[in-house]
Coordinates of N, CA and C in Angstrom, one line a residue:
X1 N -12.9 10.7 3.6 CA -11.7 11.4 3.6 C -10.5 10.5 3.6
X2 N -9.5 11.0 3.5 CA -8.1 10.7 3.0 C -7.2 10.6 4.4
X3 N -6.5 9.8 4.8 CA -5.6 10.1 5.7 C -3.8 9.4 5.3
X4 N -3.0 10.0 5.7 CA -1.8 9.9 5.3 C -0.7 9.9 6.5
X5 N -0.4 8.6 7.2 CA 0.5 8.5 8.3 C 1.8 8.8 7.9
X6 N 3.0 8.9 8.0 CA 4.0 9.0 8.2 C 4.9 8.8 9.3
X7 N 5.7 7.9 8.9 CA 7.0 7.6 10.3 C 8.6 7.6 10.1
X8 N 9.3 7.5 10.6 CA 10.7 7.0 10.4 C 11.1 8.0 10.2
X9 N 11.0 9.1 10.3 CA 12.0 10.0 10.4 C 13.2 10.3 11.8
X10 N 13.9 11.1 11.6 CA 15.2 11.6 12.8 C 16.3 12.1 12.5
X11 N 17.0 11.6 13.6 CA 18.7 12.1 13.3 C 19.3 11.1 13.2
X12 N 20.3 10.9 11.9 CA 21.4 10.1 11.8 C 22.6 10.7 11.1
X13 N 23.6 10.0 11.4 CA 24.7 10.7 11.0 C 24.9 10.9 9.6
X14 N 25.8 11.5 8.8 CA 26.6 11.1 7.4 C 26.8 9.7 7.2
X15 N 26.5 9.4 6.0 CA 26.2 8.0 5.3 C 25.2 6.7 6.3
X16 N 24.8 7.4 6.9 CA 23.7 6.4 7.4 C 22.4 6.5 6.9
X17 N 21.5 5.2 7.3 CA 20.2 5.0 6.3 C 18.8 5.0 7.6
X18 N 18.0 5.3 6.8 CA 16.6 5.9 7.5 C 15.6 5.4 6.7
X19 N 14.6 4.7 7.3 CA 13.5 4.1 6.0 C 12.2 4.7 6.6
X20 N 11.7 5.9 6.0 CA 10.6 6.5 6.5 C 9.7 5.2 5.2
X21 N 8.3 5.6 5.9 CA 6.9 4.7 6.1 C 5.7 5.7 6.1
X22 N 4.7 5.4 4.9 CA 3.4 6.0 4.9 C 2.3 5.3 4.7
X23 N 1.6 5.2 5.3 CA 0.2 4.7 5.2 C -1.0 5.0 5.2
X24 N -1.8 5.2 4.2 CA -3.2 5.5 3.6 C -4.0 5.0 3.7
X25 N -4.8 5.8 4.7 CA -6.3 4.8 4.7 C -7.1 6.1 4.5
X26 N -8.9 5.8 4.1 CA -10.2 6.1 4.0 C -10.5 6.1 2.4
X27 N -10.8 6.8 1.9 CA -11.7 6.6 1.0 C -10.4 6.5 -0.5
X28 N -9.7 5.6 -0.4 CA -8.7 5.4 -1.3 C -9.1 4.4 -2.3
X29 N -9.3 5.5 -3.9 CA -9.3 4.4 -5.0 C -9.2 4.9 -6.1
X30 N -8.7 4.1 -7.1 CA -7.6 4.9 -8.3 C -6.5 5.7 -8.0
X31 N -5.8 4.5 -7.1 CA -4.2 4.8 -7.2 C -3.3 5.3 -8.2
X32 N -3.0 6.2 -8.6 CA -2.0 7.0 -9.6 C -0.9 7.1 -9.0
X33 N -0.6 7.2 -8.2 CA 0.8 7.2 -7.9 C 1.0 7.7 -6.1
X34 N 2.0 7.1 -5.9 CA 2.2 7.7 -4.5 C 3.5 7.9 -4.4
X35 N 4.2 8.9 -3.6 CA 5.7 9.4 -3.5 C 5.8 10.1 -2.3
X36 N 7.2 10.7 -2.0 CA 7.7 12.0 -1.1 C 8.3 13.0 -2.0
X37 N 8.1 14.2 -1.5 CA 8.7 15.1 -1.4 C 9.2 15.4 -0.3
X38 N 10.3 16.4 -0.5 CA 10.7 17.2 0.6 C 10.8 18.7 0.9
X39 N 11.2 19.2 1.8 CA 11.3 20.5 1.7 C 12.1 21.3 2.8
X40 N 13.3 21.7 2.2 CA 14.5 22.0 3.3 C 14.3 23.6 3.5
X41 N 15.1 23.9 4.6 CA 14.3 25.5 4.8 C 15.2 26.4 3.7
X42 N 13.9 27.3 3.5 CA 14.4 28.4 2.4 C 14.3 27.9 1.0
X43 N 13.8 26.4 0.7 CA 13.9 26.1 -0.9 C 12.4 25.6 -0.5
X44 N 12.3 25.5 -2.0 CA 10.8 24.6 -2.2 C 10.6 23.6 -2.2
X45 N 9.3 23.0 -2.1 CA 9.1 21.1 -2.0 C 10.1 21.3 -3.3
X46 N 10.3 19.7 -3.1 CA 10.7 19.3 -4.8 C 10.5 17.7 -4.8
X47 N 10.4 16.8 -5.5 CA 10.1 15.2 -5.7 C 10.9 14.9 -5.4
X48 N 10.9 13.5 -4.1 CA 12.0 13.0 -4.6 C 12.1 11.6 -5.0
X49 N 10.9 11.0 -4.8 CA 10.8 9.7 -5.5 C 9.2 9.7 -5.5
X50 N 9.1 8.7 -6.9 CA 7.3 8.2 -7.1 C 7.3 6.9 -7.4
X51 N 6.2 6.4 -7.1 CA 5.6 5.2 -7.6 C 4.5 4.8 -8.0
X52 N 4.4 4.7 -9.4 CA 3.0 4.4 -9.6 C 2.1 3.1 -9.4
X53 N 1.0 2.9 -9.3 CA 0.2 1.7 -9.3 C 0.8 0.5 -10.1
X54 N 1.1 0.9 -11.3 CA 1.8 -0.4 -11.9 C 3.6 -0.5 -11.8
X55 N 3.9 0.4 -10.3 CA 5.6 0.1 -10.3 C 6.8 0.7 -10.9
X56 N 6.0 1.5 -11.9 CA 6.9 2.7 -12.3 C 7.4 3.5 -11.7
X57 N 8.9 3.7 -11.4 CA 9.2 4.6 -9.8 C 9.9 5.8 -11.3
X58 N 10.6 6.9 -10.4 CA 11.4 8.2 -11.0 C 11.6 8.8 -9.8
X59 N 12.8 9.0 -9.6 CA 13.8 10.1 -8.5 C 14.1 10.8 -9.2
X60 N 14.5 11.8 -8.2 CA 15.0 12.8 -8.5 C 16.7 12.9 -8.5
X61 N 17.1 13.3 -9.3 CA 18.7 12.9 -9.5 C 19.7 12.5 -8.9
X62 N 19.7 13.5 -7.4 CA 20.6 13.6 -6.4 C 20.3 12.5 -5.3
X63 N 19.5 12.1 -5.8 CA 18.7 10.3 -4.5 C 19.3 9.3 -5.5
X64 N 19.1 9.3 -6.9 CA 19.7 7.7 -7.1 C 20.8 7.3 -7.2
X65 N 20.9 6.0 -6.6 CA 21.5 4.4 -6.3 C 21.6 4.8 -5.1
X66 N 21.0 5.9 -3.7 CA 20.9 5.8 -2.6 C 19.8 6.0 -2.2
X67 N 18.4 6.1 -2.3 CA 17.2 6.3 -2.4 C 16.5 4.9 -3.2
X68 N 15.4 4.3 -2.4 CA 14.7 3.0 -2.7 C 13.5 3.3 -2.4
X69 N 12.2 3.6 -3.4 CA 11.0 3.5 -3.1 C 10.3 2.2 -3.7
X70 N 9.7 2.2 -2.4 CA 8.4 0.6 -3.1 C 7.1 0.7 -2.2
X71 N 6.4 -0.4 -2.5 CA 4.8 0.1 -2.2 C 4.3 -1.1 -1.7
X72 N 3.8 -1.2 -0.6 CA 2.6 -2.6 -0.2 C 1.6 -1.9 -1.0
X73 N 0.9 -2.6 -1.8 CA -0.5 -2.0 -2.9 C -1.8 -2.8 -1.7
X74 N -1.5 -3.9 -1.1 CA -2.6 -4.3 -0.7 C -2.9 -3.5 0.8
X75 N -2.0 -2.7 1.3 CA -1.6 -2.0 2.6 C -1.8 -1.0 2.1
X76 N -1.6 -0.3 1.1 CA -1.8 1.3 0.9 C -0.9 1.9 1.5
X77 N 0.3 1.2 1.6 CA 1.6 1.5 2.2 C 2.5 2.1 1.1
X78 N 3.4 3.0 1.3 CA 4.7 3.4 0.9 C 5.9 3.9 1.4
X79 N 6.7 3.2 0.6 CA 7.9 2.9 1.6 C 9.4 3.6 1.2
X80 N 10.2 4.0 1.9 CA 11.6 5.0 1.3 C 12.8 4.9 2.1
X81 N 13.2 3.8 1.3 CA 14.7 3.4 1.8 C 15.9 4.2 1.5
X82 N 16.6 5.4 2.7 CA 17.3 6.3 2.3 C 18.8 5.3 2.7
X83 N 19.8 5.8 2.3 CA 21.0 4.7 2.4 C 22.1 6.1 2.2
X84 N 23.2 5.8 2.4 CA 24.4 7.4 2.3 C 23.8 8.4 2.6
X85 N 23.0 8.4 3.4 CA 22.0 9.6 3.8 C 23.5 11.1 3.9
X86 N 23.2 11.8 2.9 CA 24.3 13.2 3.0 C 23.5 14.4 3.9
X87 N 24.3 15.3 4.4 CA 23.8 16.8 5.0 C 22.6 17.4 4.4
X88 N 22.9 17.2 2.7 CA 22.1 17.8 1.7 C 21.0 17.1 2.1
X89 N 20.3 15.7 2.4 CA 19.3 15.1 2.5 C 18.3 15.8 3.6
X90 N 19.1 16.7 4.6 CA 18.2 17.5 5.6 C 16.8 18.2 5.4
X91 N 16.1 17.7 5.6 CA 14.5 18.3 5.1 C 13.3 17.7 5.3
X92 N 12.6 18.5 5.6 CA 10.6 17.6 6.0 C 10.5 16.5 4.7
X93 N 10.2 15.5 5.4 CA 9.8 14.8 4.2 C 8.3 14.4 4.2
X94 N 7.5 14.9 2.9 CA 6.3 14.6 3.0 C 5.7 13.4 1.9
X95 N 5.1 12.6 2.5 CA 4.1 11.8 1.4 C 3.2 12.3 1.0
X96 N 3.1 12.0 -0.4 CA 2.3 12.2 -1.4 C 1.3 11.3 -2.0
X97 N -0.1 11.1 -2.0 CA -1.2 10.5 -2.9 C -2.0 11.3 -4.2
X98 N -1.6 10.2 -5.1 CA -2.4 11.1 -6.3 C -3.5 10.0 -6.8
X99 N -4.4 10.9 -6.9 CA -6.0 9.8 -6.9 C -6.1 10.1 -8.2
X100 N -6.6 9.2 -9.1 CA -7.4 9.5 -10.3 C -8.6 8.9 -10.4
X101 N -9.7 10.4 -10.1 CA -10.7 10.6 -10.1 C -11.4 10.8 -11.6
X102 N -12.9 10.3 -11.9 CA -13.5 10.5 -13.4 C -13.0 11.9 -14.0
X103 N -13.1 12.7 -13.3 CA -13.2 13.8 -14.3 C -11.9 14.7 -13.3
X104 N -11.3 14.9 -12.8 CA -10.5 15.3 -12.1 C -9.0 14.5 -11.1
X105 N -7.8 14.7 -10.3 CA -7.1 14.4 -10.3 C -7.1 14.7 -8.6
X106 N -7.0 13.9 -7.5 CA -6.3 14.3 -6.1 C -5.7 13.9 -5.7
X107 N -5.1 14.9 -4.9 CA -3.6 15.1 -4.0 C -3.9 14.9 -2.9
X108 N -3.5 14.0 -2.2 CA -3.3 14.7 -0.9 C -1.4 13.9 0.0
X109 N -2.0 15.1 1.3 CA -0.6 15.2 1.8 C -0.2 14.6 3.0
X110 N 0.9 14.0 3.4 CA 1.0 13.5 4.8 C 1.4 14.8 5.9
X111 N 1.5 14.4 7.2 CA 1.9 15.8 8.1 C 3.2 16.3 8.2
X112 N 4.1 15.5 7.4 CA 5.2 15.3 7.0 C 6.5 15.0 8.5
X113 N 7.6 14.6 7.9 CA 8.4 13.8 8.7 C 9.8 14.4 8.8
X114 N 10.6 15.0 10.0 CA 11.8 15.3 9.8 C 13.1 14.4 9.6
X115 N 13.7 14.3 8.7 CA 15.2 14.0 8.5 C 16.3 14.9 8.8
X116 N 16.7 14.6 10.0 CA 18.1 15.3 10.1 C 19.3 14.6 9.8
X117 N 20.1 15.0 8.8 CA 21.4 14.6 8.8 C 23.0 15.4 9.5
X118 N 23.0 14.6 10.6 CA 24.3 15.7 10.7 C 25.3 14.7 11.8
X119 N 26.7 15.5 11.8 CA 27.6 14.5 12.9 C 27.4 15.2 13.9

């Protein structure tokens, strides 16, 4: 089985920065990518950053040049440097693993982490 820690989340004010933390352990192999979503109440998850095995990241519009994802690959770590953290940024934030498997594709999910932004 798959397990997915998550940390760093809380409360910080307007333009302050938060660096949530995920770490993967058990039966992890064929790294495809790993990321967060999030999910604020009343909307749906949506992406907000990925990283693949070979370093290829993609945000989602409203995070970049304040949003930083990167990855320990030998840790099975991933990492999400939030910076001008805005109101808007309020929401569960979940890590994400995508395994590629022979003949099929897995997900799995962290327990996810709250971000509150507010004064």
């Amino acid at each position: 089985q798959v397990r997915l820690v998550e940390s760093g989340g809380g409360l910080v004010q307007p333009g302050g920065s938060l660096r949530l933390s995920c770490a993967a352990s058990g039966s992890i192999f064929n790294i495809k990518a790993m990321g967060w979503y999030r999910q604020a109440p009343g909307k749906e998850r949506e992406l907000v950053a990925a990283i693949t095995s070979g370093g290829d990241t993609n945000y989602t519009d409203s995070v970049k040049g304040r949003f930083t994802i990167s990855r320990d690959n030998a840790m099975n770590t991933v990492y999400l440097q939030m910076n001008s953290l805005e109101p808007e940024d309020t929401a569960v934030y979940y890590c994400h693993l995508g395994l590629a498997g022979r003949w099929a594709s897995y997900n799995y999910w962290g327990q996810g982490t709250q971000v509150t932004v507010s004064s």
